[in-house]
């Protein structure tokens, strides 16, 4: 078979040159559309479910939240494994599905089962949340915010309500996690002595606060000619208005929340913190979607941050745009591959020219390097695989094998052509080229298989 392929290539060399040009052009096009990642998607299809249960101990979370959810999710189609973690106030369940599972169908199944089970959880537990689908490499970019003029609470509010929505709107972003600062809350800090003095229970305070701050529909009023929709307004949202909410009236005197509690803006209990370059700040960790192009997502995020920077600077906030930038690893791998290509091509040309004194032979061997790598990119794209630090490293290693095969073939052809010209009656050039290529074909094939065999443990 190889003999037939080589014979066809020699006989129809014009066609082969045209096919090589077309293959190179298609390879360049595939390279422009290739997906760039830090690592390949090595993790199987997964779904992560988190359920908050404020106030519950780890044992209560395990018994009342985690176990019911595990029982409901255990029969999901294609489920290969399930891991869970129950900590104070939080249940975390990780579902792993069979290799090759349709991730969209998997998440749909999980979402349906969660919808049925959520109503049976304790009232203290929030609804189970199916986390956004993120890449196995996870983080696309980590940024930071610091300020010497704004308080930690104001900085966290800016990150949650201004910066985070802008970043979530960037295509390819699955989630933005905010750490550090102080999460702003309107807190009703009840005075136990005041409760006893006025004969008010803690449940009365909770009911009054919930009724005052909860927005409910008021319905409508209609007559024979029209219907008027009622829209409630004036819901208290500031500490002052919430403090004025009445609890009850006794002997003509009104008791309000402000009489038995201190209503103020305060920070939520923290579970962690963040420092940026040694200073307190807010850190935003941006996750990319499953199968997204890391380089493209990073560039889009940086453009959005560049647009936000003037507004942040005007508010006295310093933006640290690249605390962790995985795209740097891709740039480094690409740079190393480019250097290996240039150095390899230069060495091939120099060595062949010095030993063979033939510029055409050196050029042919050098052209085999980019053509082979471009075709490898085409194959990777066909199978839905992107370019990452591992595939680029493999391509850089493969340069040596590509150069070795090309040099052996071209060198033998040049040597046979030189000997043929010294004969009294030279043989046809095409016949000599074909015979010379076939002469070393078995040696080249065996050498290639030996190299491939060496890399089998790495591949597996």
JSON list of C-alpha atoms in Angstrom, two decimals, residues 97-268:
[
{"chain": "A", "resi": 97, "resn": "UNK", "atom": "CA", "xyz": [-21.72, 10.36, 34.89]},
{"chain": "A", "resi": 98, "resn": "UNK", "atom": "CA", "xyz": [-20.52, 7.77, 32.41]},
{"chain": "A", "resi": 99, "resn": "UNK", "atom": "CA", "xyz": [-17.97, 8.74, 29.79]},
{"chain": "A", "resi": 100, "resn": "UNK", "atom": "CA", "xyz": [-19.59, 10.15, 26.69]},
{"chain": "A", "resi": 101, "resn": "UNK", "atom": "CA", "xyz": [-22.83, 11.13, 28.41]},
{"chain": "A", "resi": 102, "resn": "UNK", "atom": "CA", "xyz": [-24.79, 14.03, 26.97]},
{"chain": "A", "resi": 103, "resn": "UNK", "atom": "CA", "xyz": [-24.09, 16.77, 29.50]},
{"chain": "A", "resi": 104, "resn": "UNK", "atom": "CA", "xyz": [-27.24, 18.69, 28.55]},
{"chain": "A", "resi": 105, "resn": "UNK", "atom": "CA", "xyz": [-29.51, 15.68, 29.08]},
{"chain": "A", "resi": 106, "resn": "UNK", "atom": "CA", "xyz": [-27.70, 14.83, 32.31]},
{"chain": "A", "resi": 107, "resn": "UNK", "atom": "CA", "xyz": [-28.25, 18.27, 33.79]},
{"chain": "A", "resi": 108, "resn": "UNK", "atom": "CA", "xyz": [-31.89, 18.26, 32.68]},
{"chain": "A", "resi": 109, "resn": "UNK", "atom": "CA", "xyz": [-32.47, 15.00, 34.55]},
{"chain": "A", "resi": 110, "resn": "UNK", "atom": "CA", "xyz": [-30.80, 16.34, 37.68]},
{"chain": "A", "resi": 111, "resn": "UNK", "atom": "CA", "xyz": [-32.78, 19.59, 37.54]},
{"chain": "A", "resi": 112, "resn": "UNK", "atom": "CA", "xyz": [-36.09, 17.70, 37.29]},
{"chain": "A", "resi": 113, "resn": "UNK", "atom": "CA", "xyz": [-35.30, 15.52, 40.29]},
{"chain": "A", "resi": 114, "resn": "UNK", "atom": "CA", "xyz": [-34.18, 18.51, 42.35]},
{"chain": "A", "resi": 115, "resn": "UNK", "atom": "CA", "xyz": [-37.43, 20.33, 41.58]},
{"chain": "A", "resi": 116, "resn": "UNK", "atom": "CA", "xyz": [-39.43, 17.43, 43.02]},
{"chain": "A", "resi": 117, "resn": "UNK", "atom": "CA", "xyz": [-37.25, 16.96, 46.10]},
{"chain": "A", "resi": 118, "resn": "UNK", "atom": "CA", "xyz": [-36.71, 20.60, 47.09]},
{"chain": "A", "resi": 119, "resn": "UNK", "atom": "CA", "xyz": [-40.22, 20.93, 48.51]},
{"chain": "A", "resi": 120, "resn": "UNK", "atom": "CA", "xyz": [-39.54, 18.12, 51.02]},
{"chain": "A", "resi": 121, "resn": "UNK", "atom": "CA", "xyz": [-36.48, 19.72, 52.59]},
{"chain": "A", "resi": 122, "resn": "UNK", "atom": "CA", "xyz": [-36.61, 21.49, 55.99]},
{"chain": "A", "resi": 123, "resn": "UNK", "atom": "CA", "xyz": [-37.94, 25.04, 56.02]},
{"chain": "A", "resi": 124, "resn": "UNK", "atom": "CA", "xyz": [-34.52, 26.26, 57.15]},
{"chain": "A", "resi": 125, "resn": "UNK", "atom": "CA", "xyz": [-32.93, 24.97, 53.93]},
{"chain": "A", "resi": 126, "resn": "UNK", "atom": "CA", "xyz": [-32.87, 26.98, 50.75]},
{"chain": "A", "resi": 127, "resn": "UNK", "atom": "CA", "xyz": [-33.79, 25.47, 47.40]},
{"chain": "A", "resi": 128, "resn": "UNK", "atom": "CA", "xyz": [-31.08, 23.18, 45.94]},
{"chain": "A", "resi": 129, "resn": "UNK", "atom": "CA", "xyz": [-28.97, 24.93, 43.31]},
{"chain": "A", "resi": 130, "resn": "UNK", "atom": "CA", "xyz": [-27.44, 23.20, 40.28]},
{"chain": "A", "resi": 131, "resn": "UNK", "atom": "CA", "xyz": [-24.18, 25.06, 39.78]},
{"chain": "A", "resi": 132, "resn": "UNK", "atom": "CA", "xyz": [-23.35, 26.47, 36.33]},
{"chain": "A", "resi": 133, "resn": "UNK", "atom": "CA", "xyz": [-21.57, 24.13, 33.95]},
{"chain": "A", "resi": 134, "resn": "UNK", "atom": "CA", "xyz": [-17.89, 25.07, 34.02]},
{"chain": "A", "resi": 135, "resn": "UNK", "atom": "CA", "xyz": [-14.77, 23.80, 32.31]},
{"chain": "A", "resi": 136, "resn": "UNK", "atom": "CA", "xyz": [-12.66, 21.18, 34.09]},
{"chain": "A", "resi": 137, "resn": "UNK", "atom": "CA", "xyz": [-9.77, 23.65, 34.08]},
{"chain": "A", "resi": 138, "resn": "UNK", "atom": "CA", "xyz": [-12.25, 26.01, 35.72]},
{"chain": "A", "resi": 139, "resn": "UNK", "atom": "CA", "xyz": [-10.83, 29.49, 36.11]},
{"chain": "A", "resi": 140, "resn": "UNK", "atom": "CA", "xyz": [-10.59, 31.81, 33.11]},
{"chain": "A", "resi": 141, "resn": "UNK", "atom": "CA", "xyz": [-9.34, 34.87, 34.99]},
{"chain": "A", "resi": 142, "resn": "UNK", "atom": "CA", "xyz": [-8.90, 36.13, 38.54]},
{"chain": "A", "resi": 143, "resn": "UNK", "atom": "CA", "xyz": [-9.04, 39.87, 39.21]},
{"chain": "A", "resi": 144, "resn": "UNK", "atom": "CA", "xyz": [-8.90, 42.05, 42.31]},
{"chain": "A", "resi": 145, "resn": "UNK", "atom": "CA", "xyz": [-10.28, 45.35, 43.57]},
{"chain": "A", "resi": 146, "resn": "UNK", "atom": "CA", "xyz": [-8.62, 47.52, 46.23]},
{"chain": "A", "resi": 147, "resn": "UNK", "atom": "CA", "xyz": [-9.31, 51.01, 47.50]},
{"chain": "A", "resi": 148, "resn": "UNK", "atom": "CA", "xyz": [-7.88, 53.37, 50.10]},
{"chain": "A", "resi": 149, "resn": "UNK", "atom": "CA", "xyz": [-10.99, 55.56, 50.16]},
{"chain": "A", "resi": 150, "resn": "UNK", "atom": "CA", "xyz": [-13.88, 53.09, 50.18]},
{"chain": "A", "resi": 151, "resn": "UNK", "atom": "CA", "xyz": [-14.83, 50.80, 53.05]},
{"chain": "A", "resi": 152, "resn": "UNK", "atom": "CA", "xyz": [-14.74, 46.99, 52.65]},
{"chain": "A", "resi": 153, "resn": "UNK", "atom": "CA", "xyz": [-18.54, 46.99, 52.59]},
{"chain": "A", "resi": 154, "resn": "UNK", "atom": "CA", "xyz": [-18.73, 49.61, 49.85]},
{"chain": "A", "resi": 155, "resn": "UNK", "atom": "CA", "xyz": [-16.05, 47.79, 47.85]},
{"chain": "A", "resi": 156, "resn": "UNK", "atom": "CA", "xyz": [-17.90, 44.46, 48.11]},
{"chain": "A", "resi": 157, "resn": "UNK", "atom": "CA", "xyz": [-21.18, 46.14, 47.11]},
{"chain": "A", "resi": 158, "resn": "UNK", "atom": "CA", "xyz": [-19.49, 47.62, 44.05]},
{"chain": "A", "resi": 159, "resn": "UNK", "atom": "CA", "xyz": [-18.11, 44.21, 43.09]},
{"chain": "A", "resi": 160, "resn": "UNK", "atom": "CA", "xyz": [-21.45, 42.41, 43.56]},
{"chain": "A", "resi": 161, "resn": "UNK", "atom": "CA", "xyz": [-23.74, 44.93, 41.89]},
{"chain": "A", "resi": 162, "resn": "UNK", "atom": "CA", "xyz": [-21.57, 46.63, 39.25]},
{"chain": "A", "resi": 163, "resn": "UNK", "atom": "CA", "xyz": [-18.55, 44.53, 38.25]},
{"chain": "A", "resi": 164, "resn": "UNK", "atom": "CA", "xyz": [-20.01, 41.01, 38.55]},
{"chain": "A", "resi": 165, "resn": "UNK", "atom": "CA", "xyz": [-23.04, 41.58, 36.26]},
{"chain": "A", "resi": 166, "resn": "UNK", "atom": "CA", "xyz": [-20.79, 43.09, 33.60]},
{"chain": "A", "resi": 167, "resn": "UNK", "atom": "CA", "xyz": [-18.48, 40.06, 33.67]},
{"chain": "A", "resi": 168, "resn": "UNK", "atom": "CA", "xyz": [-21.35, 37.55, 33.60]},
{"chain": "A", "resi": 169, "resn": "UNK", "atom": "CA", "xyz": [-22.55, 39.20, 30.38]},
{"chain": "A", "resi": 170, "resn": "UNK", "atom": "CA", "xyz": [-19.31, 38.21, 28.58]},
{"chain": "A", "resi": 171, "resn": "UNK", "atom": "CA", "xyz": [-19.85, 35.18, 26.30]},
{"chain": "A", "resi": 172, "resn": "UNK", "atom": "CA", "xyz": [-18.14, 32.05, 27.63]},
{"chain": "A", "resi": 173, "resn": "UNK", "atom": "CA", "xyz": [-18.36, 33.00, 31.33]},
{"chain": "A", "resi": 174, "resn": "UNK", "atom": "CA", "xyz": [-20.28, 30.53, 33.49]},
{"chain": "A", "resi": 175, "resn": "UNK", "atom": "CA", "xyz": [-19.97, 32.07, 36.95]},
{"chain": "A", "resi": 176, "resn": "UNK", "atom": "CA", "xyz": [-18.20, 34.77, 38.96]},
{"chain": "A", "resi": 177, "resn": "UNK", "atom": "CA", "xyz": [-17.35, 34.04, 42.60]},
{"chain": "A", "resi": 178, "resn": "UNK", "atom": "CA", "xyz": [-16.63, 37.03, 44.86]},
{"chain": "A", "resi": 179, "resn": "UNK", "atom": "CA", "xyz": [-14.38, 36.76, 47.92]},
{"chain": "A", "resi": 180, "resn": "UNK", "atom": "CA", "xyz": [-13.38, 39.31, 50.52]},
{"chain": "A", "resi": 181, "resn": "UNK", "atom": "CA", "xyz": [-14.81, 42.62, 51.59]},
{"chain": "A", "resi": 182, "resn": "UNK", "atom": "CA", "xyz": [-17.93, 42.84, 53.75]},
{"chain": "A", "resi": 183, "resn": "UNK", "atom": "CA", "xyz": [-21.30, 41.73, 52.42]},
{"chain": "A", "resi": 184, "resn": "UNK", "atom": "CA", "xyz": [-23.81, 44.47, 53.20]},
{"chain": "A", "resi": 185, "resn": "UNK", "atom": "CA", "xyz": [-26.91, 43.53, 55.20]},
{"chain": "A", "resi": 186, "resn": "UNK", "atom": "CA", "xyz": [-29.72, 45.43, 56.89]},
{"chain": "A", "resi": 187, "resn": "UNK", "atom": "CA", "xyz": [-29.49, 43.88, 60.35]},
{"chain": "A", "resi": 188, "resn": "UNK", "atom": "CA", "xyz": [-32.07, 43.93, 63.13]},
{"chain": "A", "resi": 189, "resn": "UNK", "atom": "CA", "xyz": [-29.93, 43.50, 66.25]},
{"chain": "A", "resi": 190, "resn": "UNK", "atom": "CA", "xyz": [-32.49, 42.59, 68.91]},
{"chain": "A", "resi": 191, "resn": "UNK", "atom": "CA", "xyz": [-32.02, 43.68, 72.54]},
{"chain": "A", "resi": 192, "resn": "UNK", "atom": "CA", "xyz": [-33.14, 40.77, 74.80]},
{"chain": "A", "resi": 193, "resn": "UNK", "atom": "CA", "xyz": [-33.75, 43.11, 77.75]},
{"chain": "A", "resi": 194, "resn": "UNK", "atom": "CA", "xyz": [-36.14, 45.21, 75.64]},
{"chain": "A", "resi": 195, "resn": "UNK", "atom": "CA", "xyz": [-38.01, 42.07, 74.57]},
{"chain": "A", "resi": 196, "resn": "UNK", "atom": "CA", "xyz": [-38.56, 41.14, 78.21]},
{"chain": "A", "resi": 197, "resn": "UNK", "atom": "CA", "xyz": [-39.53, 44.69, 79.16]},
{"chain": "A", "resi": 198, "resn": "UNK", "atom": "CA", "xyz": [-42.23, 45.00, 76.52]},
{"chain": "A", "resi": 199, "resn": "UNK", "atom": "CA", "xyz": [-43.36, 41.37, 76.61]},
{"chain": "A", "resi": 200, "resn": "UNK", "atom": "CA", "xyz": [-42.51, 40.71, 72.95]},
{"chain": "A", "resi": 201, "resn": "UNK", "atom": "CA", "xyz": [-41.29, 37.37, 71.65]},
{"chain": "A", "resi": 202, "resn": "UNK", "atom": "CA", "xyz": [-38.53, 36.86, 69.13]},
{"chain": "A", "resi": 203, "resn": "UNK", "atom": "CA", "xyz": [-41.02, 35.31, 66.72]},
{"chain": "A", "resi": 204, "resn": "UNK", "atom": "CA", "xyz": [-43.07, 38.53, 66.85]},
{"chain": "A", "resi": 205, "resn": "UNK", "atom": "CA", "xyz": [-40.01, 40.45, 65.66]},
{"chain": "A", "resi": 206, "resn": "UNK", "atom": "CA", "xyz": [-39.37, 38.00, 62.83]},
{"chain": "A", "resi": 207, "resn": "UNK", "atom": "CA", "xyz": [-42.99, 38.08, 61.71]},
{"chain": "A", "resi": 208, "resn": "UNK", "atom": "CA", "xyz": [-43.13, 41.89, 61.74]},
{"chain": "A", "resi": 209, "resn": "UNK", "atom": "CA", "xyz": [-39.87, 42.23, 59.79]},
{"chain": "A", "resi": 210, "resn": "UNK", "atom": "CA", "xyz": [-40.89, 39.61, 57.25]},
{"chain": "A", "resi": 211, "resn": "UNK", "atom": "CA", "xyz": [-44.33, 41.13, 56.72]},
{"chain": "A", "resi": 212, "resn": "UNK", "atom": "CA", "xyz": [-42.97, 44.65, 56.37]},
{"chain": "A", "resi": 213, "resn": "UNK", "atom": "CA", "xyz": [-40.17, 43.82, 53.91]},
{"chain": "A", "resi": 214, "resn": "UNK", "atom": "CA", "xyz": [-42.01, 41.22, 51.85]},
{"chain": "A", "resi": 215, "resn": "UNK", "atom": "CA", "xyz": [-43.55, 42.54, 48.65]},
{"chain": "A", "resi": 216, "resn": "UNK", "atom": "CA", "xyz": [-46.88, 40.90, 47.85]},
{"chain": "A", "resi": 217, "resn": "UNK", "atom": "CA", "xyz": [-49.40, 41.59, 45.16]},
{"chain": "A", "resi": 218, "resn": "UNK", "atom": "CA", "xyz": [-52.48, 43.65, 46.11]},
{"chain": "A", "resi": 219, "resn": "UNK", "atom": "CA", "xyz": [-54.70, 42.37, 43.32]},
{"chain": "A", "resi": 220, "resn": "UNK", "atom": "CA", "xyz": [-57.08, 44.70, 41.52]},
{"chain": "A", "resi": 221, "resn": "UNK", "atom": "CA", "xyz": [-60.34, 46.64, 41.83]},
{"chain": "A", "resi": 222, "resn": "UNK", "atom": "CA", "xyz": [-62.87, 46.58, 39.04]},
{"chain": "A", "resi": 223, "resn": "UNK", "atom": "CA", "xyz": [-66.25, 47.96, 38.16]},
{"chain": "A", "resi": 224, "resn": "UNK", "atom": "CA", "xyz": [-68.53, 47.59, 35.17]},
{"chain": "A", "resi": 225, "resn": "UNK", "atom": "CA", "xyz": [-66.23, 49.63, 32.95]},
{"chain": "A", "resi": 226, "resn": "UNK", "atom": "CA", "xyz": [-62.63, 49.06, 34.00]},
{"chain": "A", "resi": 227, "resn": "UNK", "atom": "CA", "xyz": [-60.17, 47.11, 36.11]},
{"chain": "A", "resi": 228, "resn": "UNK", "atom": "CA", "xyz": [-57.56, 48.95, 38.17]},
{"chain": "A", "resi": 229, "resn": "UNK", "atom": "CA", "xyz": [-54.41, 47.05, 39.15]},
{"chain": "A", "resi": 230, "resn": "UNK", "atom": "CA", "xyz": [-53.16, 47.89, 42.65]},
{"chain": "A", "resi": 231, "resn": "UNK", "atom": "CA", "xyz": [-49.37, 48.32, 42.98]},
{"chain": "A", "resi": 232, "resn": "UNK", "atom": "CA", "xyz": [-48.06, 48.44, 46.59]},
{"chain": "A", "resi": 233, "resn": "UNK", "atom": "CA", "xyz": [-45.34, 51.02, 47.20]},
{"chain": "A", "resi": 234, "resn": "UNK", "atom": "CA", "xyz": [-43.30, 52.25, 50.10]},
{"chain": "A", "resi": 235, "resn": "UNK", "atom": "CA", "xyz": [-41.72, 48.93, 51.11]},
{"chain": "A", "resi": 236, "resn": "UNK", "atom": "CA", "xyz": [-39.12, 49.77, 53.82]},
{"chain": "A", "resi": 237, "resn": "UNK", "atom": "CA", "xyz": [-35.60, 49.03, 52.66]},
{"chain": "A", "resi": 238, "resn": "UNK", "atom": "CA", "xyz": [-33.41, 51.37, 54.76]},
{"chain": "A", "resi": 239, "resn": "UNK", "atom": "CA", "xyz": [-32.55, 50.99, 58.45]},
{"chain": "A", "resi": 240, "resn": "UNK", "atom": "CA", "xyz": [-34.57, 54.10, 59.33]},
{"chain": "A", "resi": 241, "resn": "UNK", "atom": "CA", "xyz": [-37.78, 52.93, 57.64]},
{"chain": "A", "resi": 242, "resn": "UNK", "atom": "CA", "xyz": [-37.44, 49.38, 58.96]},
{"chain": "A", "resi": 243, "resn": "UNK", "atom": "CA", "xyz": [-36.91, 50.70, 62.50]},
{"chain": "A", "resi": 244, "resn": "UNK", "atom": "CA", "xyz": [-40.25, 52.52, 62.22]},
{"chain": "A", "resi": 245, "resn": "UNK", "atom": "CA", "xyz": [-42.17, 49.31, 61.43]},
{"chain": "A", "resi": 246, "resn": "UNK", "atom": "CA", "xyz": [-44.81, 48.82, 64.19]},
{"chain": "A", "resi": 247, "resn": "UNK", "atom": "CA", "xyz": [-44.91, 45.67, 66.30]},
{"chain": "A", "resi": 248, "resn": "UNK", "atom": "CA", "xyz": [-48.19, 46.34, 68.12]},
{"chain": "A", "resi": 249, "resn": "UNK", "atom": "CA", "xyz": [-50.14, 49.10, 69.85]},
{"chain": "A", "resi": 250, "resn": "UNK", "atom": "CA", "xyz": [-50.99, 49.05, 73.57]},
{"chain": "A", "resi": 251, "resn": "UNK", "atom": "CA", "xyz": [-52.95, 51.72, 75.46]},
{"chain": "A", "resi": 252, "resn": "UNK", "atom": "CA", "xyz": [-52.60, 54.07, 72.53]},
{"chain": "A", "resi": 253, "resn": "UNK", "atom": "CA", "xyz": [-48.79, 53.69, 72.42]},
{"chain": "A", "resi": 254, "resn": "UNK", "atom": "CA", "xyz": [-47.13, 52.15, 69.37]},
{"chain": "A", "resi": 255, "resn": "UNK", "atom": "CA", "xyz": [-44.18, 49.83, 69.76]},
{"chain": "A", "resi": 256, "resn": "UNK", "atom": "CA", "xyz": [-41.83, 49.72, 66.75]},
{"chain": "A", "resi": 257, "resn": "UNK", "atom": "CA", "xyz": [-38.84, 47.61, 65.82]},
{"chain": "A", "resi": 258, "resn": "UNK", "atom": "CA", "xyz": [-36.52, 50.48, 66.69]},
{"chain": "A", "resi": 259, "resn": "UNK", "atom": "CA", "xyz": [-37.69, 50.31, 70.32]},
{"chain": "A", "resi": 260, "resn": "UNK", "atom": "CA", "xyz": [-36.52, 46.78, 70.89]},
{"chain": "A", "resi": 261, "resn": "UNK", "atom": "CA", "xyz": [-33.65, 46.47, 68.37]},
{"chain": "A", "resi": 262, "resn": "UNK", "atom": "CA", "xyz": [-30.84, 48.40, 66.75]},
{"chain": "A", "resi": 263, "resn": "UNK", "atom": "CA", "xyz": [-31.56, 48.46, 63.00]},
{"chain": "A", "resi": 264, "resn": "UNK", "atom": "CA", "xyz": [-28.44, 49.25, 60.99]},
{"chain": "A", "resi": 265, "resn": "UNK", "atom": "CA", "xyz": [-26.38, 48.35, 57.93]},
{"chain": "A", "resi": 266, "resn": "UNK", "atom": "CA", "xyz": [-23.85, 45.75, 58.97]},
{"chain": "A", "resi": 267, "resn": "UNK", "atom": "CA", "xyz": [-21.51, 43.14, 57.48]},
{"chain": "A", "resi": 268, "resn": "UNK", "atom": "CA", "xyz": [-22.67, 39.55, 57.07]}
]
